Amino acid sequence: MNICFFMGKIVSDINFKFIINDRQNISIAIFEVELNNKSKITVIGYNEMADFCYSRLKKNDNIAFQGYISSEIKVIVEDIMILPF
C-alpha cells in the first residue's frame, strides 16, 4: 500500500451513496479536489470517513488529506483536515 498526502480545494459537490450488502452496510462519499498544481483527482471515503465528508465538507473548502491511490487512480482517504485558508 502507498501512503500519499495532498492539499487542495474541493471543486465538486459531495456525492453520498449508501449500499446495502448481505454482509454489511457501506456508505461512500465521492468528490473531486483540485490540487495546488491545478490537477484534479477523485477522492473516495468509506463508512465513518464518508459520513464525516458528507456532514462536514462542502464545495470550495480547502483541505489536507492522507490516503492511498487505488488501482483505478482514485485516492481512498483515511484522514482529512479542513484548512482555515
XYZ file of C-alpha atoms in Angstrom:
85
model
C 0.000 0.000 0.000
C 1.195 3.529 -0.770
C 0.552 6.460 1.563
C 0.074 9.877 -0.028
C -0.501 13.371 1.362
C -2.415 16.031 -0.573
C -3.646 19.600 -0.199
C -6.277 21.206 -2.371
C -9.724 22.684 -2.830
C -12.968 20.717 -3.200
C -14.375 21.555 -6.646
C -17.464 19.325 -6.736
C -20.407 18.549 -4.515
C -20.003 15.622 -2.126
C -21.799 12.648 -3.675
C -23.002 10.338 -0.870
C -24.196 6.788 -1.503
C -25.368 4.075 0.842
C -25.069 0.466 -0.302
C -26.893 -2.322 1.485
C -24.996 -5.558 1.129
C -25.819 -9.021 2.515
C -22.878 -8.919 4.893
C -22.504 -5.241 5.699
C -23.810 -1.758 5.007
C -21.358 0.555 3.274
C -21.518 4.335 2.921
C -19.425 6.035 0.247
C -18.605 9.712 -0.322
C -17.066 10.724 -3.656
C -15.823 14.188 -4.643
C -13.190 15.942 -6.737
C -10.302 18.010 -5.420
C -8.163 20.456 -7.357
C -4.613 20.234 -6.064
C -2.258 23.174 -5.718
C -0.687 22.300 -9.095
C -4.166 22.636 -10.758
C -4.570 18.892 -11.419
C -7.834 17.248 -10.327
C -8.238 13.951 -8.519
C -11.227 11.924 -7.390
C -11.385 11.263 -3.654
C -13.374 8.435 -2.048
C -14.198 7.927 1.620
C -15.846 4.842 3.093
C -18.068 4.338 6.152
C -17.116 6.722 9.004
C -14.899 8.790 6.715
C -17.779 9.045 4.204
C -20.097 10.238 6.959
C -17.542 12.857 8.033
C -17.014 14.060 4.447
C -20.730 14.367 3.762
C -21.595 16.125 7.020
C -18.586 18.445 7.423
C -17.175 19.198 3.970
C -18.588 21.342 1.214
C -17.610 22.656 -2.189
C -14.772 25.256 -2.099
C -13.367 24.009 1.242
C -9.561 23.881 1.381
C -8.458 20.539 2.781
C -5.387 18.459 3.547
C -5.797 14.714 3.482
C -3.950 11.440 3.713
C -4.812 8.316 1.804
C -3.656 5.841 -0.777
C -4.067 5.566 -4.521
C -6.330 2.740 -5.663
C -5.916 0.717 -8.832
C -8.495 2.997 -10.531
C -6.215 6.029 -9.907
C -8.507 7.427 -7.236
C -7.480 8.410 -3.721
C -9.026 6.447 -0.853
C -8.967 8.936 2.020
C -8.009 7.789 5.520
C -7.596 11.111 7.340
C -8.752 14.605 6.449
C -8.459 18.130 7.845
C -10.244 21.328 6.859
C -7.748 24.154 6.387
C -8.560 27.662 7.662
C -7.495 29.469 4.467
